[in-house]
PDB file of C-alpha atoms in Angstrom:
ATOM      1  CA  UNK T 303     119.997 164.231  92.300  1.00 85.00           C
ATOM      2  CA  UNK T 304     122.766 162.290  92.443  1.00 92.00           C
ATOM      3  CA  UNK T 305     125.916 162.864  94.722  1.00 94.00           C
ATOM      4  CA  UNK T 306     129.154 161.395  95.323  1.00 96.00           C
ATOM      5  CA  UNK T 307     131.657 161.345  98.083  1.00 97.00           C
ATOM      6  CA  UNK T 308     134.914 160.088  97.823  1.00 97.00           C
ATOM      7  CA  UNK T 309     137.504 159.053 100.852  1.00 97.00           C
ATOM      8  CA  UNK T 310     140.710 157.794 101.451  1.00 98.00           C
ATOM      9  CA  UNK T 311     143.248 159.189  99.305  1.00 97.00           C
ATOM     10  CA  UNK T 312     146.566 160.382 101.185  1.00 98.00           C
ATOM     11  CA  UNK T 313     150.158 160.442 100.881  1.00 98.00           C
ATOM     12  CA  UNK T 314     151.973 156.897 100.327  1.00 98.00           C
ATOM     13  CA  UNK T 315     155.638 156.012  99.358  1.00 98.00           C
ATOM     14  CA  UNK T 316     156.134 153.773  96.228  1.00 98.00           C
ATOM     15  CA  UNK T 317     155.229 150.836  96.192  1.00 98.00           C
ATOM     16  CA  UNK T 318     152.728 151.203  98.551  1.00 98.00           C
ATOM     17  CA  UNK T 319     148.878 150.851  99.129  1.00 98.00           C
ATOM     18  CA  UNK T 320     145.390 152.561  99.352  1.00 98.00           C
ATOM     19  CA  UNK T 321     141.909 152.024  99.071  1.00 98.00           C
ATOM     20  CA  UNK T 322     139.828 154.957  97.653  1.00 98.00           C
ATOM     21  CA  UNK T 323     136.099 154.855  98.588  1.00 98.00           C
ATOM     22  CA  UNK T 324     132.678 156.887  96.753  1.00 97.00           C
ATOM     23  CA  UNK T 325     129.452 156.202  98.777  1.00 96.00           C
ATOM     24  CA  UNK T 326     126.771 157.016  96.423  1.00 93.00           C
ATOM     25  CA  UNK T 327     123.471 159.104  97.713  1.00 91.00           C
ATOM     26  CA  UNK T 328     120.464 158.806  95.525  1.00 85.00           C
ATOM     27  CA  UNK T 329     117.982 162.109  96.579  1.00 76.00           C
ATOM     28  CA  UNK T 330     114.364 161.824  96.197  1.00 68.00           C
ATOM     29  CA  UNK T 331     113.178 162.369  92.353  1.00 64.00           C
ATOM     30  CA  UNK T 332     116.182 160.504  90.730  1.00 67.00           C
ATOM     31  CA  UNK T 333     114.654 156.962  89.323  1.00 62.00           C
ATOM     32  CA  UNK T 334     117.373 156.397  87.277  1.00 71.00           C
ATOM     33  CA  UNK T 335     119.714 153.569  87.732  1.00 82.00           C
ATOM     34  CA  UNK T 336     123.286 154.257  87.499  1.00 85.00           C
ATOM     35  CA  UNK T 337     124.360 151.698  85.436  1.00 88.00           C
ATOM     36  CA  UNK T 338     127.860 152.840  84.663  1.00 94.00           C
ATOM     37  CA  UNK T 339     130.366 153.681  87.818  1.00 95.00           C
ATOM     38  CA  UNK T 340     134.107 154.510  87.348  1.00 97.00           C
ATOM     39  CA  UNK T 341     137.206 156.376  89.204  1.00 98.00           C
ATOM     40  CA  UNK T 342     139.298 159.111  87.112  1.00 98.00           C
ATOM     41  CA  UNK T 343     142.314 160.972  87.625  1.00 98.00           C
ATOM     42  CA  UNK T 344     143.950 164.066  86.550  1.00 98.00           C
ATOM     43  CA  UNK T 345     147.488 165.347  87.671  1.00 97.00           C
ATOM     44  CA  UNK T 346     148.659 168.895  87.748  1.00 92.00           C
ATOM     45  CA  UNK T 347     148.481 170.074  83.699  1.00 94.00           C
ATOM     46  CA  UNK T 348     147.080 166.626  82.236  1.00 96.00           C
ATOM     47  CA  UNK T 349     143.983 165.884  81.108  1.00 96.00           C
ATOM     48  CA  UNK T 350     141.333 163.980  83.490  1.00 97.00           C
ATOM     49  CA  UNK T 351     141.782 160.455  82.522  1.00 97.00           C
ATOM     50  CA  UNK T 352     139.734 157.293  82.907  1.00 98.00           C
ATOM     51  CA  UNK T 353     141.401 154.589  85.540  1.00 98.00           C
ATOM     52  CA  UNK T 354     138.696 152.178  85.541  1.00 98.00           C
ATOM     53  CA  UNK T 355     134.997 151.772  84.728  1.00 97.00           C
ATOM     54  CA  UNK T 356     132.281 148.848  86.074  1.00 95.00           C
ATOM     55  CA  UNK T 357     128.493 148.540  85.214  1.00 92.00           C
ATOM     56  CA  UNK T 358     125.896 147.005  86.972  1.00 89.00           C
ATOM     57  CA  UNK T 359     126.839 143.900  85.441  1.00 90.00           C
ATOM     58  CA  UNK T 360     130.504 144.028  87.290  1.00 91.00           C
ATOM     59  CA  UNK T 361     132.077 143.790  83.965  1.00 94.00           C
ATOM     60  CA  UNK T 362     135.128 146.525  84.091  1.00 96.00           C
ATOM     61  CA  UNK T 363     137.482 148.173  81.943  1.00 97.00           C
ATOM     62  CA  UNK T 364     141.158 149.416  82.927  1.00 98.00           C
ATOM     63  CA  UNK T 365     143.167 151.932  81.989  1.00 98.00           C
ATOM     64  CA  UNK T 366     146.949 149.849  80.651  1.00 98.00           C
ATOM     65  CA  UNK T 367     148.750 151.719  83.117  1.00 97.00           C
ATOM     66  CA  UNK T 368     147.419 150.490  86.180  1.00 98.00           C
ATOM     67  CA  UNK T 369     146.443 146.597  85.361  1.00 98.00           C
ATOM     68  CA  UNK T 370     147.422 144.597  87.602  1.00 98.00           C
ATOM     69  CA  UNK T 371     147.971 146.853  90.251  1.00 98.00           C
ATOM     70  CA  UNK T 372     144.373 148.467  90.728  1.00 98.00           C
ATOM     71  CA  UNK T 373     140.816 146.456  91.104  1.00 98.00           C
ATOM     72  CA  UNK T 374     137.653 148.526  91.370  1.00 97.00           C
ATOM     73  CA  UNK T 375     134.954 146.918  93.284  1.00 95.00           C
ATOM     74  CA  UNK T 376     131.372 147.504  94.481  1.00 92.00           C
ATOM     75  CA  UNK T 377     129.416 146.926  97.651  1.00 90.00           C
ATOM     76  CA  UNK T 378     125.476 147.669  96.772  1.00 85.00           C
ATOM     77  CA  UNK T 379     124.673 147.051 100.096  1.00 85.00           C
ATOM     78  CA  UNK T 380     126.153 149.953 101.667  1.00 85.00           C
ATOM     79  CA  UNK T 381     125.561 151.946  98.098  1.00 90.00           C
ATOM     80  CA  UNK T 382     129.759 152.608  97.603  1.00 94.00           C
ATOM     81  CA  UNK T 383     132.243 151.974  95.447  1.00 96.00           C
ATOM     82  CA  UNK T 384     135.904 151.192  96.084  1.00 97.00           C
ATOM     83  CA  UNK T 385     139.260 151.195  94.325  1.00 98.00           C
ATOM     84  CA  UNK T 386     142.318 149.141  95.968  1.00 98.00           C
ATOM     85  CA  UNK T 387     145.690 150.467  94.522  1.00 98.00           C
ATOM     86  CA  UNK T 388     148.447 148.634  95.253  1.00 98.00           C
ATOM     87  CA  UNK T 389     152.320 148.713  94.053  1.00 98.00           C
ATOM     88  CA  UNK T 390     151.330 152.507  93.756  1.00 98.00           C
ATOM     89  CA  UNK T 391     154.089 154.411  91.552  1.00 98.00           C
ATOM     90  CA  UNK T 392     155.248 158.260  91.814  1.00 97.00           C
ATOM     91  CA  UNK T 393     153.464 158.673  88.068  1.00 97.00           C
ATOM     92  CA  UNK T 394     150.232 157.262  90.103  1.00 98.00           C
ATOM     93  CA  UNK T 395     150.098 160.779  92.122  1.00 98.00           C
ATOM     94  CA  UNK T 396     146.560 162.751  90.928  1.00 98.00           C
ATOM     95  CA  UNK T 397     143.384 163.740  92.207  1.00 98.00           C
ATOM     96  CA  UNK T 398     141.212 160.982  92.103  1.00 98.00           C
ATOM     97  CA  UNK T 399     137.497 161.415  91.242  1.00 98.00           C
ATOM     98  CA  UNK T 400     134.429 159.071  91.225  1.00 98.00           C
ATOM     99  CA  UNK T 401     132.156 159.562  88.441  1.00 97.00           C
ATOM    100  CA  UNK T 402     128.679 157.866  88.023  1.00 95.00           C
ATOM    101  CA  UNK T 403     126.442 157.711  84.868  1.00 93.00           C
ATOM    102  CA  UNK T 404     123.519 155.784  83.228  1.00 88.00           C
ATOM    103  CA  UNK T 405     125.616 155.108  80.644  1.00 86.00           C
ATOM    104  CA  UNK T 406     124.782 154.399  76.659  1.00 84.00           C
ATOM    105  CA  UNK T 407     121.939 153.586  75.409  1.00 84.00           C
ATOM    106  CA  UNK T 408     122.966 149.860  74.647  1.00 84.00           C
ATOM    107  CA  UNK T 409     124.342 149.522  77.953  1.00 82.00           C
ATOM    108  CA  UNK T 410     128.020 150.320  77.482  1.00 87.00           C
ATOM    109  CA  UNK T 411     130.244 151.768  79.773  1.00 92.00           C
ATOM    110  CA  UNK T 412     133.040 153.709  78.269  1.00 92.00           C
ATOM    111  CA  UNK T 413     136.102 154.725  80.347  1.00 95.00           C
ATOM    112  CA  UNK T 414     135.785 158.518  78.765  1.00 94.00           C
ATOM    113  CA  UNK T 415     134.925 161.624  81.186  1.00 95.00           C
ATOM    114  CA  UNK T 416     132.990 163.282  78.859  1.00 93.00           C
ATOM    115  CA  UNK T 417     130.378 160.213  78.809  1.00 93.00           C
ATOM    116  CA  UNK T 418     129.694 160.461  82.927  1.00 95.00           C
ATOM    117  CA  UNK T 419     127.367 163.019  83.961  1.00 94.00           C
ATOM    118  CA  UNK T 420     127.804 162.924  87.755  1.00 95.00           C
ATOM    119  CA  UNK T 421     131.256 164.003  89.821  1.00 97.00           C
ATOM    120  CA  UNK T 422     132.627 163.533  93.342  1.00 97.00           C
ATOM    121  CA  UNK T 423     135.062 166.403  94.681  1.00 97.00           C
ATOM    122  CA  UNK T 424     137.903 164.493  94.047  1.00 98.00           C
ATOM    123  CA  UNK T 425     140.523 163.158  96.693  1.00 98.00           C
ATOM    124  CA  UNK T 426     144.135 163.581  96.449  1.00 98.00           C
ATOM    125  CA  UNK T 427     146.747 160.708  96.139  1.00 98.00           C
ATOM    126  CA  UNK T 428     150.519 161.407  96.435  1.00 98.00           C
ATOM    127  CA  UNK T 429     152.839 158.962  96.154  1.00 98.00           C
ATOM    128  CA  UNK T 430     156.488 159.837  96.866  1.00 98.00           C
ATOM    129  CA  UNK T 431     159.698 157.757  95.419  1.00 94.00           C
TER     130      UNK T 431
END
């Protein structure tokens, strides 16, 4: 079993900054490395989109909308997974969700929900103009 736990979302004015966290708990019987990581979003009526995906190689894959202004990063150490948001924009505001996956068979990440099989609960980022 695999379970995620994501921190650090809040309330911010334009322009501003946060830094989302997932610590990632591995339960006895999973021997599965998670090769593919990533951070999604989905606002009230859209459809969950992909921000940003890394693999285990640290090679990542942004969303247009927020490059530039976003870098995902991992600590392996401490088994969690960050994203630092910065110049954060009213269109920004979502529920923000770390996702985890082995990922394809030839070792590709793909910033695409339906290709991640594990989900945090989500935390919520507002950002007000």
């Amino acid at each position: 079993q695999v379970q995620l736990v994501e921190s650090g979302g809040g309330s911010v004015q334009a322009g501003g900054s946060l830094r989302l966290s997932c610590a990632v708990s591995l339960y006895f019987g999973y021997n599965h490395s998670l090769h593919c990581m990533g951070w999604f979003r989905q606002a009230p009526g859209k459809v969950r989109e992909g921000v940003v995906v890394i693999d285990s190689d640290g090679a990542t894959n942004y969303a247009d909308s927020v490059k530039g202004r976003f870098t995902i990063s991992q600590d392996n150490a401490k088994n969690t997974l960050y994203l630092q948001m910065n110049n954060l924009k009213p269109e920004d505001t979502a529920m923000y969700y770390c996702a985890a996956d082995r990922g394809l068979s030839d070792g590709t990440c793909v910033r695409s929900q339906y290709l991640f099989a594990y989900w945090g609960q989500g935390t919520q980022v507002t950002v007000s103009s």
